[in-house]
Short mmCIF file of C-alpha atoms in Angstrom, two decimals:
data_model
loop_
_atom_site.label_atom_id
_atom_site.label_comp_id
_atom_site.label_asym_id
_atom_site.label_seq_id
_atom_site.Cartn_x
_atom_site.Cartn_y
_atom_site.Cartn_z
CA UNK A 179 -20.94 10.33 -6.75
CA UNK A 180 -21.17 13.77 -4.53
CA UNK A 181 -23.94 16.34 -4.94
CA UNK A 182 -23.62 19.51 -2.82
CA UNK A 183 -27.38 20.43 -3.60
CA UNK A 184 -29.26 17.39 -2.33
CA UNK A 185 -30.31 17.40 1.27
CA UNK A 186 -29.51 13.64 2.03
CA UNK A 187 -27.51 10.72 0.63
CA UNK A 188 -29.29 8.22 -1.56
CA UNK A 189 -28.37 4.69 -2.84
CA UNK A 190 -29.94 3.70 -6.14
CA UNK A 191 -29.40 0.47 -8.24
CA UNK A 192 -26.36 1.86 -10.18
CA UNK A 193 -24.89 4.49 -8.07
CA UNK A 194 -24.36 6.09 -4.51
CA UNK A 195 -24.84 9.70 -4.20
CA UNK A 196 -23.48 11.47 -1.23
CA UNK A 197 -24.94 14.62 0.11
CA UNK A 198 -21.87 16.86 0.78
CA UNK A 199 -20.50 20.26 0.36
CA UNK A 200 -17.96 20.94 -2.42
CA UNK A 201 -15.45 23.77 -2.56
CA UNK A 202 -14.34 24.72 -6.09
CA UNK A 203 -10.96 23.78 -5.38
CA UNK A 204 -12.34 20.10 -4.46
CA UNK A 205 -13.06 19.42 -8.01
CA UNK A 206 -11.23 19.27 -11.44
CA UNK A 207 -11.63 18.10 -15.01
CA UNK A 208 -10.50 14.76 -16.22
CA UNK A 209 -11.08 13.14 -19.60
CA UNK A 210 -14.20 15.53 -20.03
CA UNK A 211 -15.75 14.65 -16.64
CA UNK A 212 -15.69 16.72 -13.50
CA UNK A 213 -14.29 14.75 -10.87
CA UNK A 214 -13.29 15.29 -7.19
CA UNK A 215 -9.45 16.05 -7.16
CA UNK A 216 -6.88 13.80 -5.64
CA UNK A 217 -7.02 15.01 -2.06
CA UNK A 218 -10.89 15.13 -1.64
CA UNK A 219 -11.02 11.50 -3.33
CA UNK A 220 -8.73 10.49 -0.96
CA UNK A 221 -10.60 11.95 1.92
CA UNK A 222 -13.82 10.46 0.63
CA UNK A 223 -12.32 7.11 0.38
CA UNK A 224 -10.85 7.25 3.80
CA UNK A 225 -14.17 8.20 5.53
CA UNK A 226 -16.50 5.85 3.73
CA UNK A 227 -14.48 2.58 2.72
CA UNK A 228 -13.74 -0.10 5.43
CA UNK A 229 -10.46 0.31 6.95
CA UNK A 230 -8.36 -2.17 4.98
CA UNK A 231 -9.80 -1.05 1.53
CA UNK A 232 -9.18 2.66 2.57
CA UNK A 233 -5.60 1.85 3.62
CA UNK A 234 -4.96 -0.18 0.14
CA UNK A 235 -6.61 2.86 -1.83
CA UNK A 236 -4.54 5.39 -0.11
CA UNK A 237 -1.40 3.68 -0.09
CA UNK A 238 -1.53 3.37 -3.75
CA UNK A 239 -2.55 6.92 -4.10
CA UNK A 240 0.55 7.89 -2.32
CA UNK A 241 2.93 5.72 -3.69
CA UNK A 242 5.55 7.17 -6.21
CA UNK A 243 6.17 4.64 -8.99
CA UNK A 244 9.64 6.56 -9.84
CA UNK A 245 11.03 6.04 -6.37
CA UNK A 246 12.64 2.73 -6.77
CA UNK A 247 13.57 2.88 -10.48
CA UNK A 248 12.15 3.70 -13.78
CA UNK A 249 8.56 2.70 -14.94
CA UNK A 250 7.53 1.42 -18.31
CA UNK A 251 6.64 4.40 -20.50
CA UNK A 252 2.86 4.67 -21.38
CA UNK A 253 2.07 2.49 -18.50
CA UNK A 254 -0.68 3.57 -15.98
CA UNK A 255 2.18 3.87 -13.37
CA UNK A 256 3.93 6.34 -15.82
CA UNK A 257 0.75 8.68 -16.17
CA UNK A 258 -0.02 8.37 -12.21
CA UNK A 259 -0.45 11.75 -10.26
CA UNK A 260 1.02 11.11 -6.93
CA UNK A 261 -1.26 12.16 -3.97
CA UNK A 262 0.72 13.87 -0.93
CA UNK A 263 -0.45 13.88 2.68
CA UNK A 264 -0.50 17.62 2.44
CA UNK A 265 -3.08 17.51 0.03
CA UNK A 266 -5.02 15.04 1.89
CA UNK A 267 -4.82 17.30 4.96
CA UNK A 268 -5.72 20.32 2.88
CA UNK A 269 -8.78 18.56 1.66
CA UNK A 270 -9.74 17.72 5.27
CA UNK A 271 -9.42 21.14 6.39
CA UNK A 272 -11.78 22.30 3.50
CA UNK A 273 -14.27 19.66 4.43
CA UNK A 274 -14.49 20.85 7.98
CA UNK A 275 -16.10 18.95 10.69
CA UNK A 276 -17.37 15.31 9.51
CA UNK A 277 -19.01 12.50 11.28
CA UNK A 278 -16.24 10.13 10.41
CA UNK A 279 -13.49 12.42 11.47
CA UNK A 280 -12.13 9.88 13.78
CA UNK A 281 -12.12 7.08 11.15
CA UNK A 282 -10.20 9.45 8.99
CA UNK A 283 -7.81 10.17 11.74
CA UNK A 284 -7.16 6.38 12.02
CA UNK A 285 -6.73 5.83 8.28
CA UNK A 286 -4.62 9.00 7.84
CA UNK A 287 -2.15 7.89 10.67
CA UNK A 288 -1.60 4.48 9.13
CA UNK A 289 -1.17 4.86 5.58
CA UNK A 290 2.22 4.76 4.00
CA UNK A 291 3.11 5.27 0.18
CA UNK A 292 6.33 3.08 0.90
CA UNK A 293 3.99 0.10 0.46
CA UNK A 294 4.97 -1.29 -2.88
CA UNK A 295 1.59 -2.95 -3.85
CA UNK A 296 -1.90 -3.74 -2.66
CA UNK A 297 -0.69 -7.00 -1.22
CA UNK A 298 1.75 -5.26 0.91
CA UNK A 299 -0.68 -2.70 2.17
CA UNK A 300 -3.22 -5.37 3.05
CA UNK A 301 -0.25 -7.43 4.73
CA UNK A 302 0.43 -4.38 6.77
CA UNK A 303 -3.42 -4.11 7.90
CA UNK A 304 -3.47 -7.94 8.98
CA UNK A 305 -0.05 -7.64 10.70
CA UNK A 306 -1.28 -4.67 12.70
CA UNK A 307 -4.75 -6.52 13.48
CA UNK A 308 -2.92 -9.93 14.67
CA UNK A 309 -0.65 -7.96 16.87
CA UNK A 310 2.77 -8.57 15.09
CA UNK A 311 5.39 -5.39 15.58
CA UNK A 312 5.30 -2.91 12.97
CA UNK A 313 8.06 -3.68 10.28
CA UNK A 314 10.42 -1.19 8.52
CA UNK A 315 9.19 -0.73 4.87
CA UNK A 316 11.16 -0.73 1.95
CA UNK A 317 14.59 -1.23 3.92
CA UNK A 318 17.58 -1.10 1.44
CA UNK A 319 20.14 -3.79 1.67
CA UNK A 320 23.71 -3.54 0.18
CA UNK A 321 26.82 -5.89 0.12
CA UNK A 322 30.16 -5.66 -1.48
CA UNK A 323 28.86 -5.62 -4.87
CA UNK A 324 26.37 -3.01 -4.19
CA UNK A 325 22.59 -2.52 -3.64
CA UNK A 326 20.89 -5.85 -3.42
CA UNK A 327 17.42 -4.23 -3.30
CA UNK A 328 14.53 -3.15 -0.97
CA UNK A 329 12.94 -5.57 1.19
CA UNK A 330 9.20 -5.17 1.58
CA UNK A 331 9.18 -5.88 5.35
CA UNK A 332 12.21 -5.68 7.75
CA UNK A 333 12.06 -6.47 11.54
CA UNK A 334 15.79 -5.61 12.64
CA UNK A 335 15.11 -6.79 15.99
CA UNK A 336 14.46 -10.31 14.90
CA UNK A 337 16.71 -10.17 11.97
CA UNK A 338 13.78 -11.33 9.70
CA UNK A 339 12.88 -10.01 6.01
CA UNK A 340 9.41 -10.42 4.90
CA UNK A 341 8.39 -10.60 1.26
CA UNK A 342 5.06 -10.49 -0.12
CA UNK A 343 4.92 -12.48 -3.54
CA UNK A 344 1.81 -11.70 -5.72
CA UNK A 345 1.49 -13.38 -9.17
CA UNK A 346 1.88 -10.10 -10.81
CA UNK A 347 5.59 -9.81 -9.73
CA UNK A 348 6.47 -12.73 -12.32
CA UNK A 349 3.84 -11.96 -15.00
CA UNK A 350 3.19 -8.13 -15.52
CA UNK A 351 5.44 -6.14 -17.80
CA UNK A 352 5.71 -3.17 -15.38
CA UNK A 353 7.28 -5.62 -12.86
CA UNK A 354 9.20 -7.50 -15.18
CA UNK A 355 10.77 -4.42 -16.85
CA UNK A 356 11.54 -6.49 -19.94
CA UNK A 357 12.65 -9.63 -18.48
CA UNK A 358 11.19 -12.99 -19.18
CA UNK A 359 9.19 -14.50 -16.13
CA UNK A 360 11.82 -17.42 -15.79
CA UNK A 361 14.46 -14.82 -15.75
CA UNK A 362 12.76 -13.00 -13.05
CA UNK A 363 12.32 -15.89 -10.84
CA UNK A 364 16.03 -16.59 -11.07
CA UNK A 365 16.95 -13.08 -10.46
CA UNK A 366 14.61 -13.26 -7.42
CA UNK A 367 16.49 -16.39 -5.99
CA UNK A 368 19.93 -14.91 -6.33
CA UNK A 369 18.56 -11.67 -4.76
CA UNK A 370 17.48 -13.82 -1.85
CA UNK A 371 20.67 -15.49 -1.56
CA UNK A 372 22.55 -12.18 -1.41
CA UNK A 373 20.35 -11.08 1.54
CA UNK A 374 20.56 -14.26 3.50
CA UNK A 375 24.29 -13.96 3.21
CA UNK A 376 24.25 -10.49 5.17
CA UNK A 377 25.28 -11.03 8.79
CA UNK A 378 22.17 -8.93 10.04
CA UNK A 379 19.83 -11.00 8.25
CA UNK A 380 18.79 -14.41 10.09
CA UNK A 381 16.20 -15.44 7.53
CA UNK A 382 13.64 -14.36 4.79
CA UNK A 383 10.10 -15.23 4.93
CA UNK A 384 7.80 -15.08 2.04
CA UNK A 385 3.97 -15.23 1.82
CA UNK A 386 1.18 -14.85 -0.62
CA UNK A 387 -2.45 -13.60 -1.21
CA UNK A 388 -3.75 -16.89 0.30
CA UNK A 389 -1.77 -16.50 3.41
CA UNK A 390 -2.81 -12.86 3.92
CA UNK A 391 -6.54 -13.71 3.33
CA UNK A 392 -6.17 -16.60 5.90
CA UNK A 393 -4.30 -14.76 8.88
CA UNK A 394 -3.75 -17.86 10.66
CA UNK A 395 -1.52 -19.01 7.78
CA UNK A 396 0.53 -15.76 8.07
CA UNK A 397 0.79 -16.13 11.81
CA UNK A 398 2.38 -19.49 11.47
CA UNK A 399 4.99 -18.24 8.84
CA UNK A 400 6.03 -15.29 10.97
CA UNK A 401 6.32 -17.27 14.01
CA UNK A 402 8.17 -19.98 12.36
CA UNK A 403 10.67 -17.46 11.20
CA UNK A 404 11.29 -15.89 14.58
CA UNK A 405 9.20 -12.90 14.65
CA UNK A 406 7.45 -12.31 17.93
CA UNK A 407 4.16 -10.62 18.73
CA UNK A 408 4.14 -7.39 20.17
CA UNK A 409 1.26 -8.24 22.48
#
């Protein structure tokens, strides 16, 4: 919580109260509660959370669920308010000088709404920390039959596509879009076959949560696929 009246922040058993000024434009009413608006909320997350958690949160806030196809009506994604970097920057200007300004700048320069999931966002953080070259995000690929799809990660200099596979991709309705899990697996296999057949694609490498949380495993997968570290 943020309280513009108290002199210092305090942490209780059930809540953390930040002593911080709030302009009238920093807040709005949602579901009967006064809350910070999206830009101010994102600013607070960027300056208070650890880097990886801040990136995951802000990538999600910036992500437009409509960008790569329709969303399931009535889902959380369908009702989402998409944050823009302009809103984030405006919230920063209203807030003025803050002790965590450098931290905010680091997060601000790294976040990217093209990351398609929390797993992809965390993967980007780990790739950066481990010295891997930055990939192109959501690169579209086409063949003679049309659009194949968007690759999570693409290293054109190595001809390598990277794909993060979370369990929800084959289990939750907003990812399945009405298909059965088995059909989704078959469709993904056919998609990968089409990608591998492209002359610019040398291979496709996949990883899961367990590979991201144990970074040495992700290192091994990328090295085996032919990606070379930037440093």
